[in-house]
mmCIF file of C-alpha atoms in Angstrom:
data_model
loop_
_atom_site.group_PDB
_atom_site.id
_atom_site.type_symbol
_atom_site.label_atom_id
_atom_site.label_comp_id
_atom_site.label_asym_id
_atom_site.label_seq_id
_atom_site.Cartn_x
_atom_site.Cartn_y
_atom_site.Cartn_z
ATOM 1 C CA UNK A 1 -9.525 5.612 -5.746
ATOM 2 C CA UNK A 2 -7.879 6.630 -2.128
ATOM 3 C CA UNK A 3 -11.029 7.953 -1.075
ATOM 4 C CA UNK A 4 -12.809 5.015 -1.923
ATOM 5 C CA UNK A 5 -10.231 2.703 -0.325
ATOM 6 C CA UNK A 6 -10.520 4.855 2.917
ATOM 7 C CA UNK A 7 -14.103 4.710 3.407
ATOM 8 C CA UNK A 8 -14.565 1.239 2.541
ATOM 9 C CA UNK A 9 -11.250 0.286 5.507
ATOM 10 C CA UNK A 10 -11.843 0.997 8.623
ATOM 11 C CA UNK A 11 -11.268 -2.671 9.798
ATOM 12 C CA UNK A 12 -9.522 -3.413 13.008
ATOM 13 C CA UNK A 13 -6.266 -5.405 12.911
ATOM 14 C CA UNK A 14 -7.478 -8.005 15.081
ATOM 15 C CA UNK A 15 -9.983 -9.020 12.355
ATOM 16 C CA UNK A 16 -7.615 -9.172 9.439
ATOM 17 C CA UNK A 17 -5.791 -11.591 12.148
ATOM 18 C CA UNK A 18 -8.439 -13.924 13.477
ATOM 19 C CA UNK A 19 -9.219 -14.112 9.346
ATOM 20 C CA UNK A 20 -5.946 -15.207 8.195
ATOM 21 C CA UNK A 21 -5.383 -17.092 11.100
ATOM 22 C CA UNK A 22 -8.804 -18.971 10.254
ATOM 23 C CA UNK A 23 -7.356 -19.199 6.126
ATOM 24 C CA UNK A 24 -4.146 -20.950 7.714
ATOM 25 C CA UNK A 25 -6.117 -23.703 9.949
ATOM 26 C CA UNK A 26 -7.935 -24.679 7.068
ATOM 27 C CA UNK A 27 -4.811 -24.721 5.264
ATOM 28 C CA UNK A 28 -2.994 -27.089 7.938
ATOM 29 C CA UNK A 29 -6.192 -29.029 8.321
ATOM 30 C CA UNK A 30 -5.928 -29.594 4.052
ATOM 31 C CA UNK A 31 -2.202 -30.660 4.817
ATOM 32 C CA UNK A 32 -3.202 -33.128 7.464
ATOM 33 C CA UNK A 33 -6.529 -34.814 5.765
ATOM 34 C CA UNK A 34 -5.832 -35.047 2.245
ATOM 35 C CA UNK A 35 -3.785 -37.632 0.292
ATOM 36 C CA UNK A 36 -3.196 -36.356 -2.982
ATOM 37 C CA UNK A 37 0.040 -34.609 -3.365
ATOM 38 C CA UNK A 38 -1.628 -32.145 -5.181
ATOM 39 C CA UNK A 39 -4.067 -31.197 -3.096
ATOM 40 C CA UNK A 40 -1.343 -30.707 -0.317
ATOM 41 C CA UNK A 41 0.206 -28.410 -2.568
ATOM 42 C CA UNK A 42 -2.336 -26.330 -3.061
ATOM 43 C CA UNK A 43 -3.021 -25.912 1.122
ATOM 44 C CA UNK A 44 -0.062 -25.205 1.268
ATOM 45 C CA UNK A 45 -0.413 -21.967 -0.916
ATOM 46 C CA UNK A 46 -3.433 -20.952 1.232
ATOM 47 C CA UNK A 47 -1.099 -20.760 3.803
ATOM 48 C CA UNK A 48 0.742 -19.051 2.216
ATOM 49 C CA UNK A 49 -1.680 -16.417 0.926
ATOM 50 C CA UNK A 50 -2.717 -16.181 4.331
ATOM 51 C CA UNK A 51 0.704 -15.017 5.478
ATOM 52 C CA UNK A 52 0.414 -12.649 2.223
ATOM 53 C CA UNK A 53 -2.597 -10.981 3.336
ATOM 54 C CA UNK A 54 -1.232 -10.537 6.922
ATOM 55 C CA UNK A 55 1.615 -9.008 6.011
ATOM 56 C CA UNK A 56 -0.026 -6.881 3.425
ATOM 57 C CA UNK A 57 -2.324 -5.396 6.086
ATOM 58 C CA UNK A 58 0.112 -5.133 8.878
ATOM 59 C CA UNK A 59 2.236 -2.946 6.031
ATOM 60 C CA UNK A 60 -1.049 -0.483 5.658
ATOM 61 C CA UNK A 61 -1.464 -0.732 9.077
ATOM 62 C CA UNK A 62 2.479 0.895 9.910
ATOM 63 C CA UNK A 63 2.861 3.030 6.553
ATOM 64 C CA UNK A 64 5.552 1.022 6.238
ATOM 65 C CA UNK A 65 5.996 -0.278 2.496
ATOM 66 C CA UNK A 66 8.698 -3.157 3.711
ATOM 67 C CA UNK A 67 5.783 -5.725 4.379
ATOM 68 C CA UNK A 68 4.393 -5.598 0.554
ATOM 69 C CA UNK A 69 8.458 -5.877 -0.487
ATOM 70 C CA UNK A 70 7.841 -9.036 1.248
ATOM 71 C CA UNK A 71 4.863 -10.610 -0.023
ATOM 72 C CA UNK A 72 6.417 -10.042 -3.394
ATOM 73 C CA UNK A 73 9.575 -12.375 -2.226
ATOM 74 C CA UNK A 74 6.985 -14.721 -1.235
ATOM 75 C CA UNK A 75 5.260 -14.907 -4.288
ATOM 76 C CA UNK A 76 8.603 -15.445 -5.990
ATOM 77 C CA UNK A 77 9.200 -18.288 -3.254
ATOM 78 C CA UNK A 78 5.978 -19.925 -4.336
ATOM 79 C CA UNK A 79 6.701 -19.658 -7.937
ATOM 80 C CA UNK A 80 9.441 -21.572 -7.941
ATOM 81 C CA UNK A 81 8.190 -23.719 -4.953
ATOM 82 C CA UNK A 82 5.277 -24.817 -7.285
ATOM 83 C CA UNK A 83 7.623 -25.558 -10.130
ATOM 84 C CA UNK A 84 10.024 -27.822 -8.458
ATOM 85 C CA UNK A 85 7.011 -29.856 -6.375
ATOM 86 C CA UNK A 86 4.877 -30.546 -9.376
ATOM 87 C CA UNK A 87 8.565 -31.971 -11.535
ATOM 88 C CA UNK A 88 9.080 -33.675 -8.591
ATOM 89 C CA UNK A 89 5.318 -34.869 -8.428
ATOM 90 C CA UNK A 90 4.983 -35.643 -12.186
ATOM 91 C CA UNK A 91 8.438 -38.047 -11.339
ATOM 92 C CA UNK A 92 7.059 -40.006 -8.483
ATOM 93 C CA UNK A 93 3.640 -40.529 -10.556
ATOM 94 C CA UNK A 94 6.006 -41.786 -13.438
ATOM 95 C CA UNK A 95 7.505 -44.278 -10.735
ATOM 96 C CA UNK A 96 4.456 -44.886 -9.216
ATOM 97 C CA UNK A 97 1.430 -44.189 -11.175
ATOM 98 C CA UNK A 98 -0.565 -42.542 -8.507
ATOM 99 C CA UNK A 99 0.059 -39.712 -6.361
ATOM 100 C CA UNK A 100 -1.141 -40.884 -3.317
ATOM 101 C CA UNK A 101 1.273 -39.713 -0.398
ATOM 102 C CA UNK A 102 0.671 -43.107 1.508
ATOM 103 C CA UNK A 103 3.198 -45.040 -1.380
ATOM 104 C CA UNK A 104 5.592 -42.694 -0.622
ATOM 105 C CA UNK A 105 6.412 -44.756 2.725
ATOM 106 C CA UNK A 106 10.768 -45.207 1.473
ATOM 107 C CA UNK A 107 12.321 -42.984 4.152
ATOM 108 C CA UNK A 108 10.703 -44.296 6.730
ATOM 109 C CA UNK A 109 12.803 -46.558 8.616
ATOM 110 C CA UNK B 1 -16.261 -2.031 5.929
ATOM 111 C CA UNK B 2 -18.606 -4.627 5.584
ATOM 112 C CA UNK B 3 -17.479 -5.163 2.295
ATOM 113 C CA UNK B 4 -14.110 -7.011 4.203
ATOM 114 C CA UNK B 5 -16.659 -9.293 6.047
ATOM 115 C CA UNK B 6 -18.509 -10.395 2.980
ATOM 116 C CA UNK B 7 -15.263 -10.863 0.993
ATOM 117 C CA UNK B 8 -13.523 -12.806 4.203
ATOM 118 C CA UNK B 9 -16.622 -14.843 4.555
ATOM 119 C CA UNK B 10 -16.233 -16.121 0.963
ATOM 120 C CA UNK B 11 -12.487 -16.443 1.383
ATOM 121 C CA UNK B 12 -13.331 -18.700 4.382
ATOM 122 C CA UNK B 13 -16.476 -20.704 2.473
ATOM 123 C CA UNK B 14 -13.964 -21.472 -0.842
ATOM 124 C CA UNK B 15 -10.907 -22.432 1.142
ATOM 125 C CA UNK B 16 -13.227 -25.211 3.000
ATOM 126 C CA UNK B 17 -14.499 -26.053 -0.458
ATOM 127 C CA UNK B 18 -10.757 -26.519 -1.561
ATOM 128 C CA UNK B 19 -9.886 -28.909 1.244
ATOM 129 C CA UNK B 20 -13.481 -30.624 1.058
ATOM 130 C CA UNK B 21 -13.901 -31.066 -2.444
ATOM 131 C CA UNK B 22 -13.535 -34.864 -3.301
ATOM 132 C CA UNK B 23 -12.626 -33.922 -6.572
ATOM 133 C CA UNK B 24 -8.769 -32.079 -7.173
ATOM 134 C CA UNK B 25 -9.872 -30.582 -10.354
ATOM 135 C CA UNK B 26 -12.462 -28.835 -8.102
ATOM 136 C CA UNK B 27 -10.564 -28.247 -5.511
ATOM 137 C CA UNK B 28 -8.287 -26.280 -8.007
ATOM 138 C CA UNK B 29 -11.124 -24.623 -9.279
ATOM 139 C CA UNK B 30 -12.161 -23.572 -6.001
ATOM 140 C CA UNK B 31 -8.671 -22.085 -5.520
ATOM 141 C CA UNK B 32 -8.614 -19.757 -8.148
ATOM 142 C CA UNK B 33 -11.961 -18.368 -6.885
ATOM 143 C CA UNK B 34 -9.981 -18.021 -3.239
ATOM 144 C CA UNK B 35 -7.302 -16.211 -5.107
ATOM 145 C CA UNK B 36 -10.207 -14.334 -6.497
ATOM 146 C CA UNK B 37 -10.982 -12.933 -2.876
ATOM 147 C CA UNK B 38 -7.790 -12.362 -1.824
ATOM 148 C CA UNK B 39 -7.015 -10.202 -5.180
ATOM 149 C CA UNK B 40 -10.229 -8.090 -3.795
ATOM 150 C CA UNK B 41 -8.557 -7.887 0.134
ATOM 151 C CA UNK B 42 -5.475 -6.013 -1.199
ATOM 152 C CA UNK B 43 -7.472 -3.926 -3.299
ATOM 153 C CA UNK B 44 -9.322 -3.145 -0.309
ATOM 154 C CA UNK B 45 -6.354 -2.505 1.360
ATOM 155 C CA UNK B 46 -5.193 -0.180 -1.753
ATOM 156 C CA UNK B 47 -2.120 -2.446 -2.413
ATOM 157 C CA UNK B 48 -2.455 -2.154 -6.244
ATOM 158 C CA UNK B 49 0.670 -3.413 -7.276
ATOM 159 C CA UNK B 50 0.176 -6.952 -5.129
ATOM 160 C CA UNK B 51 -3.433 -7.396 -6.012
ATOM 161 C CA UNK B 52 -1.649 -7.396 -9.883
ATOM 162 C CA UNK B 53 0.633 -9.606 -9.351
ATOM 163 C CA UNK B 54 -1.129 -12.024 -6.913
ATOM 164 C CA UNK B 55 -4.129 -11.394 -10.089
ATOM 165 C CA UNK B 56 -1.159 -12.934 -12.955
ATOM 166 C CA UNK B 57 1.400 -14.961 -10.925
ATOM 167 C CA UNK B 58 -1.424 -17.409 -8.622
ATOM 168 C CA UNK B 59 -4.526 -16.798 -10.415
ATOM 169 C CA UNK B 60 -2.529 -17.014 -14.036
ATOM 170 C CA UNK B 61 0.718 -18.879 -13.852
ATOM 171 C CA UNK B 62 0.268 -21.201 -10.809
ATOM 172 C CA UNK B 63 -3.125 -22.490 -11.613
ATOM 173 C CA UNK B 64 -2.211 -23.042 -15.072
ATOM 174 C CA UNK B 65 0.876 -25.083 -13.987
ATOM 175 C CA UNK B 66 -1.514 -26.642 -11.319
ATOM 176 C CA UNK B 67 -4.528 -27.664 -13.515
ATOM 177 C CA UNK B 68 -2.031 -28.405 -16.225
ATOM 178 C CA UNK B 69 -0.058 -30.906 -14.067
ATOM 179 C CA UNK B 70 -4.065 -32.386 -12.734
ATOM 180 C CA UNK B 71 -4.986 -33.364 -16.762
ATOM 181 C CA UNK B 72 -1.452 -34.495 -17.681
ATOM 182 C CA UNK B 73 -1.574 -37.545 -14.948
ATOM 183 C CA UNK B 74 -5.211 -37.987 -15.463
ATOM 184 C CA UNK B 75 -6.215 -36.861 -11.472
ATOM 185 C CA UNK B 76 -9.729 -37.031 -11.134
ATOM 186 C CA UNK B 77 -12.434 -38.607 -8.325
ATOM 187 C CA UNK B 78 -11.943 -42.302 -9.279
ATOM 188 C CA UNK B 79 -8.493 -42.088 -8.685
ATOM 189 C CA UNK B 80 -8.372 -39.902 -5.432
ATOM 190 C CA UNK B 81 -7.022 -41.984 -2.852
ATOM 191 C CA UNK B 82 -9.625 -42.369 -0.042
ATOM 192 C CA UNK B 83 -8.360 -42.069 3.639
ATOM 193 C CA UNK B 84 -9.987 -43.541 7.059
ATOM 194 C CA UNK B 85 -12.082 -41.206 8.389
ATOM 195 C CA UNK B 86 -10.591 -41.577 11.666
ATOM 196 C CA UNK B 87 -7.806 -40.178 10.356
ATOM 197 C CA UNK B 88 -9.707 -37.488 8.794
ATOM 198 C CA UNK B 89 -11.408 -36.388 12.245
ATOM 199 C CA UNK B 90 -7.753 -36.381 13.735
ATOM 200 C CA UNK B 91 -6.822 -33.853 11.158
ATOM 201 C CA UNK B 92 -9.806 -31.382 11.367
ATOM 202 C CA UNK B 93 -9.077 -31.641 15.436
ATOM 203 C CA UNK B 94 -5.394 -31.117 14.996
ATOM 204 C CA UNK B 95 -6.058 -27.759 12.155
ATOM 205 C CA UNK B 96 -9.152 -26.957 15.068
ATOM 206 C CA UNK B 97 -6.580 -26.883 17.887
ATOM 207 C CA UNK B 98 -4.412 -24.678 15.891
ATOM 208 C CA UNK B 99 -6.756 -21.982 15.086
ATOM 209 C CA UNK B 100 -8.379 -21.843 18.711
ATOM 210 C CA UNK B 101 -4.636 -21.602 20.445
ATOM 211 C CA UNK B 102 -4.196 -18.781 17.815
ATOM 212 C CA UNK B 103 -6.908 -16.722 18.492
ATOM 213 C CA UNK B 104 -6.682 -17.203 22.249
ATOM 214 C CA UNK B 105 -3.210 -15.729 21.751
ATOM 215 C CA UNK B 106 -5.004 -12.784 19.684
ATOM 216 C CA UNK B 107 -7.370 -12.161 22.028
ATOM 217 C CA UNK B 108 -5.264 -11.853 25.040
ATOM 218 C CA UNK B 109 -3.299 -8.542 22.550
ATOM 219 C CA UNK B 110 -6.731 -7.352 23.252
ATOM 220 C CA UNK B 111 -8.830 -4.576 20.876
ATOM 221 C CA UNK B 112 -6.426 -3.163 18.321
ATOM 222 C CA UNK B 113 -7.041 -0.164 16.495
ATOM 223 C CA UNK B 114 -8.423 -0.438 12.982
ATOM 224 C CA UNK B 115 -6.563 -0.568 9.846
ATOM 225 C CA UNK B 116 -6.451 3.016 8.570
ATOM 226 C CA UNK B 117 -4.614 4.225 4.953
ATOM 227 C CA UNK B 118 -2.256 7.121 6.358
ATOM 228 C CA UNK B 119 0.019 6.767 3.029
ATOM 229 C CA UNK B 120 -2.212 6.727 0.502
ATOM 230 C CA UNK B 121 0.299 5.763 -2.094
ATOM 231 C CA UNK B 122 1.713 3.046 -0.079
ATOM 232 C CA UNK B 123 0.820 0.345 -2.505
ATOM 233 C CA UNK B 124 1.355 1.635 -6.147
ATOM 234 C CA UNK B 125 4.058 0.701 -8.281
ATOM 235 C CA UNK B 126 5.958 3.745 -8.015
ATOM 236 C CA UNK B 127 6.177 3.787 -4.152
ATOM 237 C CA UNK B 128 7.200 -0.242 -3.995
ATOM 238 C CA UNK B 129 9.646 0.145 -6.731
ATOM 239 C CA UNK B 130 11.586 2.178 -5.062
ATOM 240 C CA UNK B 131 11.956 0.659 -2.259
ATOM 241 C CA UNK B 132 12.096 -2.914 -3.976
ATOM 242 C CA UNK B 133 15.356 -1.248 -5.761
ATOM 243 C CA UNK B 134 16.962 0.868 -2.995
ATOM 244 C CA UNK B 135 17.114 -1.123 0.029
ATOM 245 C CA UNK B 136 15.463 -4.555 -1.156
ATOM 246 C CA UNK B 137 18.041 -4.608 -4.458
ATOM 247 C CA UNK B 138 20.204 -7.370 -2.560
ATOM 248 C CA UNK B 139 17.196 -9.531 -1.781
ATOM 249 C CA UNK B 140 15.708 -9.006 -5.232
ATOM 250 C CA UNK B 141 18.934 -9.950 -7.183
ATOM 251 C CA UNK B 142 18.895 -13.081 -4.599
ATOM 252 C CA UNK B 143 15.026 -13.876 -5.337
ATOM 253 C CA UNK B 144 16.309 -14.125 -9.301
ATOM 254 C CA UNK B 145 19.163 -16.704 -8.187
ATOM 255 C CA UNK B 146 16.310 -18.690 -6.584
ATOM 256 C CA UNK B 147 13.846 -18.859 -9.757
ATOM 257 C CA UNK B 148 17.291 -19.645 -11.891
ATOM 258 C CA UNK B 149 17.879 -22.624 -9.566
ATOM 259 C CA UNK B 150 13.727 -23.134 -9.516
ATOM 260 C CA UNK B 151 13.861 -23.613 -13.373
ATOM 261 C CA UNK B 152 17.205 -25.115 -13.734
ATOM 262 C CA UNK B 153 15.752 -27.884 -10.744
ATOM 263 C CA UNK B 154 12.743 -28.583 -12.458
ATOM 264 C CA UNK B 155 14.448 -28.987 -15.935
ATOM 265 C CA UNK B 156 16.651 -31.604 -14.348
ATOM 266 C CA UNK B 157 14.097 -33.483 -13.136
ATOM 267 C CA UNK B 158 12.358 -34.116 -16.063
ATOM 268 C CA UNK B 159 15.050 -34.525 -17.721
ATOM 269 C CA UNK B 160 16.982 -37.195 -15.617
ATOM 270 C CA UNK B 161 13.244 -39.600 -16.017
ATOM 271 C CA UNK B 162 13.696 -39.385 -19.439
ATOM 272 C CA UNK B 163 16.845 -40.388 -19.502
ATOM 273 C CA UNK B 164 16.580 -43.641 -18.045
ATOM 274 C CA UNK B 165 13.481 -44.855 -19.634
#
Protein backbone atom coordinates (compact mmCIF):
# COMPACT_ATOMS: atom_id res chain seq x y z
CA UNK A 1 0.00 0.00 0.00
CA UNK A 2 2.91 2.78 0.81
CA UNK A 3 4.65 1.82 -2.16
CA UNK A 4 1.79 2.17 -4.22
CA UNK A 5 0.80 5.52 -2.69
CA UNK A 6 4.44 6.75 -3.37
CA UNK A 7 4.67 6.01 -6.91
CA UNK A 8 1.35 7.08 -7.83
CA UNK A 9 2.25 10.98 -5.68
CA UNK A 10 4.65 12.80 -6.91
CA UNK A 11 2.34 15.89 -7.43
CA UNK A 12 3.58 19.35 -6.78
CA UNK A 13 1.85 21.44 -4.10
CA UNK A 14 1.02 24.13 -6.35
CA UNK A 15 -1.35 21.75 -8.20
CA UNK A 16 -3.21 20.37 -5.24
CA UNK A 17 -3.63 24.38 -4.73
CA UNK A 18 -4.71 25.79 -8.05
CA UNK A 19 -7.25 22.46 -7.74
CA UNK A 20 -8.87 23.26 -4.58
CA UNK A 21 -8.71 26.71 -5.20
CA UNK A 22 -10.68 25.94 -8.59
CA UNK A 23 -13.29 23.37 -6.19
CA UNK A 24 -13.84 26.62 -3.94
CA UNK A 25 -14.75 29.18 -6.95
CA UNK A 26 -17.19 26.89 -8.11
CA UNK A 27 -18.32 26.56 -4.70
CA UNK A 28 -18.72 30.52 -4.18
CA UNK A 29 -20.02 30.80 -7.69
CA UNK A 30 -22.97 27.91 -6.44
CA UNK A 31 -23.45 30.33 -3.35
CA UNK A 32 -23.90 33.37 -5.50
CA UNK A 33 -26.21 31.87 -8.53
CA UNK A 34 -28.46 29.52 -7.00
CA UNK A 35 -31.73 30.11 -5.09
CA UNK A 36 -32.61 27.09 -3.41
CA UNK A 37 -31.46 26.93 0.10
CA UNK A 38 -30.49 23.63 -0.49
CA UNK A 39 -28.47 23.91 -3.14
CA UNK A 40 -26.49 26.69 -1.20
CA UNK A 41 -25.96 24.22 1.32
CA UNK A 42 -24.52 21.86 -0.52
CA UNK A 43 -21.73 24.62 -2.17
CA UNK A 44 -21.12 25.34 0.72
CA UNK A 45 -19.75 21.78 1.63
CA UNK A 46 -17.63 21.87 -1.57
CA UNK A 47 -16.01 24.52 0.00
CA UNK A 48 -15.58 22.98 2.50
CA UNK A 49 -14.15 19.75 1.10
CA UNK A 50 -11.96 21.89 -0.72
CA UNK A 51 -10.40 23.28 2.44
CA UNK A 52 -10.36 19.39 3.51
CA UNK A 53 -8.31 18.34 0.72
CA UNK A 54 -5.88 21.31 1.16
CA UNK A 55 -5.22 20.72 4.40
CA UNK A 56 -4.97 17.03 3.97
CA UNK A 57 -2.17 17.50 1.41
CA UNK A 58 -0.37 20.32 3.03
CA UNK A 59 -0.29 17.65 6.23
CA UNK A 60 1.55 14.92 3.74
CA UNK A 61 3.35 17.55 2.40
CA UNK A 62 5.09 18.62 6.23
CA UNK A 63 4.87 15.00 7.91
CA UNK A 64 3.01 16.75 10.12
CA UNK A 65 -0.23 14.73 11.25
CA UNK A 66 -1.91 18.13 12.89
CA UNK A 67 -3.56 19.07 9.43
CA UNK A 68 -5.66 15.59 9.15
CA UNK A 69 -6.56 16.30 13.20
CA UNK A 70 -8.11 19.15 11.51
CA UNK A 71 -10.08 18.04 8.71
CA UNK A 72 -11.61 15.65 11.18
CA UNK A 73 -12.87 18.87 13.37
CA UNK A 74 -14.16 20.05 10.18
CA UNK A 75 -16.06 17.23 9.32
CA UNK A 76 -17.54 17.33 12.81
CA UNK A 77 -18.27 21.18 12.07
CA UNK A 78 -20.18 20.16 8.98
CA UNK A 79 -22.07 17.49 10.66
CA UNK A 80 -23.67 19.44 12.85
CA UNK A 81 -23.66 22.49 10.44
CA UNK A 82 -25.86 20.32 8.08
CA UNK A 83 -28.16 19.32 10.89
CA UNK A 84 -29.06 22.64 12.24
CA UNK A 85 -29.46 24.35 8.44
CA UNK A 86 -31.73 21.70 7.07
CA UNK A 87 -34.21 22.05 10.82
CA UNK A 88 -33.89 25.41 10.18
CA UNK A 89 -34.70 24.93 6.35
CA UNK A 90 -37.51 22.35 6.86
CA UNK A 91 -39.03 25.46 9.40
CA UNK A 92 -38.94 28.27 6.94
CA UNK A 93 -40.52 25.82 4.16
CA UNK A 94 -43.25 25.07 6.89
CA UNK A 95 -43.73 29.01 7.08
CA UNK A 96 -43.29 29.49 3.68
CA UNK A 97 -43.82 26.60 1.48
CA UNK A 98 -40.89 27.09 -0.76
CA UNK A 99 -37.35 27.41 -0.15
CA UNK A 100 -36.52 29.99 -2.32
CA UNK A 101 -33.90 32.40 -0.57
CA UNK A 102 -35.54 35.52 -2.34
CA UNK A 103 -38.83 35.19 0.40
CA UNK A 104 -36.52 35.29 2.94
CA UNK A 105 -36.26 39.26 2.41
CA UNK A 106 -37.43 40.00 6.75
CA UNK A 107 -34.09 41.37 7.97
CA UNK A 108 -33.63 43.53 5.50
CA UNK A 109 -34.40 46.91 6.52
CA UNK B 1 0.69 10.90 -10.99
CA UNK B 2 -1.59 11.27 -13.65
CA UNK B 3 -3.95 9.40 -11.83
CA UNK B 4 -4.40 13.00 -9.54
CA UNK B 5 -5.14 14.81 -12.89
CA UNK B 6 -7.79 12.44 -14.06
CA UNK B 7 -9.38 12.24 -10.58
CA UNK B 8 -9.12 16.35 -10.18
CA UNK B 9 -10.52 16.70 -13.61
CA UNK B 10 -13.66 14.76 -12.57
CA UNK B 11 -13.73 16.51 -9.21
CA UNK B 12 -13.81 19.77 -11.26
CA UNK B 13 -16.50 18.34 -14.14
CA UNK B 14 -19.09 17.04 -11.06
CA UNK B 15 -18.77 20.11 -8.89
CA UNK B 16 -19.91 22.28 -12.14
CA UNK B 17 -22.59 19.66 -12.61
CA UNK B 18 -23.66 20.31 -8.89
CA UNK B 19 -23.99 24.06 -9.29
CA UNK B 20 -25.44 23.65 -12.99
CA UNK B 21 -27.83 21.06 -12.55
CA UNK B 22 -31.42 22.59 -12.77
CA UNK B 23 -32.57 19.86 -10.86
CA UNK B 24 -31.48 19.68 -6.69
CA UNK B 25 -32.10 16.05 -6.58
CA UNK B 26 -29.33 15.97 -9.25
CA UNK B 27 -27.37 18.27 -8.02
CA UNK B 28 -27.26 16.04 -4.82
CA UNK B 29 -26.61 13.21 -6.81
CA UNK B 30 -23.83 14.82 -8.44
CA UNK B 31 -22.40 15.54 -4.97
CA UNK B 32 -22.04 12.27 -3.74
CA UNK B 33 -20.12 11.37 -6.94
CA UNK B 34 -17.75 14.65 -5.96
CA UNK B 35 -17.40 13.12 -2.57
CA UNK B 36 -16.64 10.06 -4.56
CA UNK B 37 -13.38 11.82 -5.95
CA UNK B 38 -12.36 13.39 -3.10
CA UNK B 39 -12.57 9.88 -1.04
CA UNK B 40 -9.99 8.73 -4.00
CA UNK B 41 -7.57 12.20 -3.42
CA UNK B 42 -6.87 11.18 0.23
CA UNK B 43 -6.36 7.76 -0.67
CA UNK B 44 -3.96 9.02 -3.04
CA UNK B 45 -2.51 10.95 -0.55
CA UNK B 46 -2.45 7.67 1.84
CA UNK B 47 -4.73 9.42 4.44
CA UNK B 48 -6.71 6.20 5.19
CA UNK B 49 -8.39 7.14 8.15
CA UNK B 50 -10.01 10.55 6.39
CA UNK B 51 -10.82 8.91 3.13
CA UNK B 52 -13.11 6.53 5.83
CA UNK B 53 -14.63 8.90 7.38
CA UNK B 54 -15.15 11.51 4.58
CA UNK B 55 -16.44 7.72 2.72
CA UNK B 56 -19.40 7.34 5.95
CA UNK B 57 -19.91 10.86 7.42
CA UNK B 58 -20.52 13.03 3.64
CA UNK B 59 -21.01 10.28 1.32
CA UNK B 60 -23.33 8.28 4.11
CA UNK B 61 -24.79 10.52 6.73
CA UNK B 62 -24.90 13.97 5.03
CA UNK B 63 -26.36 12.92 1.78
CA UNK B 64 -28.84 10.87 3.43
CA UNK B 65 -29.91 13.84 5.64
CA UNK B 66 -29.59 15.95 2.36
CA UNK B 67 -31.65 13.81 -0.11
CA UNK B 68 -33.87 12.96 2.80
CA UNK B 69 -34.68 16.64 3.58
CA UNK B 70 -35.04 17.14 -0.85
CA UNK B 71 -38.17 14.26 -0.87
CA UNK B 72 -39.68 15.35 2.47
CA UNK B 73 -40.57 19.07 1.01
CA UNK B 74 -41.17 17.71 -2.37
CA UNK B 75 -37.91 19.83 -4.13
CA UNK B 76 -37.80 19.01 -7.57
CA UNK B 77 -37.40 21.13 -11.18
CA UNK B 78 -40.97 22.57 -11.23
CA UNK B 79 -40.50 24.06 -8.09
CA UNK B 80 -36.84 25.41 -8.38
CA UNK B 81 -37.05 28.98 -8.21
CA UNK B 82 -35.68 30.49 -11.49
CA UNK B 83 -33.32 33.58 -11.20
CA UNK B 84 -32.50 36.47 -13.93
CA UNK B 85 -29.79 35.52 -15.78
CA UNK B 86 -28.21 38.74 -15.31
CA UNK B 87 -27.88 37.90 -12.05
CA UNK B 88 -26.57 34.60 -12.88
CA UNK B 89 -23.64 36.09 -15.16
CA UNK B 90 -22.83 38.45 -12.10
CA UNK B 91 -22.28 35.40 -10.03
CA UNK B 92 -20.11 33.22 -12.39
CA UNK B 93 -17.96 36.74 -12.82
CA UNK B 94 -17.85 37.34 -9.13
CA UNK B 95 -16.76 33.11 -8.31
CA UNK B 96 -14.37 33.88 -11.83
CA UNK B 97 -12.70 36.87 -10.13
CA UNK B 98 -12.11 34.85 -7.11
CA UNK B 99 -10.35 31.98 -8.55
CA UNK B 100 -8.10 34.16 -11.00
CA UNK B 101 -6.95 36.61 -7.88
CA UNK B 102 -6.20 33.19 -6.19
CA UNK B 103 -4.09 31.69 -8.50
CA UNK B 104 -2.29 34.92 -9.38
CA UNK B 105 -1.44 34.89 -5.67
CA UNK B 106 -0.22 31.10 -6.21
CA UNK B 107 1.69 31.77 -8.93
CA UNK B 108 3.66 34.62 -7.67
CA UNK B 109 4.87 31.56 -4.48
CA UNK B 110 6.30 30.31 -7.65
CA UNK B 111 7.20 26.27 -8.44
CA UNK B 112 6.83 24.33 -5.21
CA UNK B 113 8.21 21.09 -4.69
CA UNK B 114 5.97 18.07 -5.13
CA UNK B 115 4.01 16.35 -2.58
CA UNK B 116 6.18 13.46 -1.40
CA UNK B 117 5.02 10.63 1.53
CA UNK B 118 8.16 10.92 3.98
CA UNK B 119 5.90 9.31 6.93
CA UNK B 120 4.43 6.64 5.48
CA UNK B 121 2.10 6.00 8.33
CA UNK B 122 1.04 9.51 8.58
CA UNK B 123 -2.56 8.81 7.81
CA UNK B 124 -3.64 5.49 9.54
CA UNK B 125 -5.68 5.25 12.46
CA UNK B 126 -3.08 4.43 14.80
CA UNK B 127 -0.80 7.46 14.01
CA UNK B 128 -4.00 10.11 14.10
CA UNK B 129 -5.32 8.61 17.20
CA UNK B 130 -2.72 9.44 19.01
CA UNK B 131 -2.33 12.54 18.31
CA UNK B 132 -6.24 13.22 18.16
CA UNK B 133 -5.98 12.02 22.04
CA UNK B 134 -2.67 13.53 23.27
CA UNK B 135 -2.53 17.00 22.21
CA UNK B 136 -5.98 17.40 20.25
CA UNK B 137 -7.99 15.75 23.54
CA UNK B 138 -9.16 19.44 24.51
CA UNK B 139 -10.42 20.21 21.02
CA UNK B 140 -11.98 16.77 20.64
CA UNK B 141 -13.93 16.86 23.99
CA UNK B 142 -14.97 20.54 22.63
CA UNK B 143 -15.99 19.12 19.02
CA UNK B 144 -18.52 16.63 21.22
CA UNK B 145 -20.01 19.84 23.08
CA UNK B 146 -20.65 21.21 19.56
CA UNK B 147 -22.59 18.04 18.04
CA UNK B 148 -24.53 17.97 21.68
CA UNK B 149 -25.61 21.58 21.01
CA UNK B 150 -25.93 20.51 16.98
CA UNK B 151 -28.56 17.85 18.02
CA UNK B 152 -30.05 19.50 20.96
CA UNK B 153 -30.54 22.83 18.23
CA UNK B 154 -32.05 20.88 15.70
CA UNK B 155 -34.43 19.00 18.14
CA UNK B 156 -35.67 22.38 19.26
CA UNK B 157 -36.45 23.48 16.15
CA UNK B 158 -38.65 21.00 15.14
CA UNK B 159 -39.98 20.84 18.03
CA UNK B 160 -40.96 24.56 18.75
CA UNK B 161 -43.09 24.31 14.84
CA UNK B 162 -44.91 21.71 16.21
CA UNK B 163 -45.82 23.26 18.98
CA UNK B 164 -47.61 26.07 17.68
CA UNK B 165 -49.47 24.47 14.93
Amino acid sequence: MGNITQTIQAVPLNHYILFCAIIFAIGVTGVLIRRNAIVIFMSVELMLNAVNLLLAAFSVYKGDASGQVFVFFVMALAAAEVAVGLAIIVMIYRNTNSTDINVLNRLKW
Amino acid sequence: MSTFYVIAFLSIVFALLVIFAKNPVHSVLYLILTFFTFTIHYILLNAQFLAIVNFIVYMGAIMVLFLFVMMLLNLNKDTEPGKHYLAKIAGVVAGGCLLVTIIASVKALGASQPVILTNPDLGLVKNLGKVLFGEFLLPFEVSSVLLLSAMVGAVLLAKKEKATV
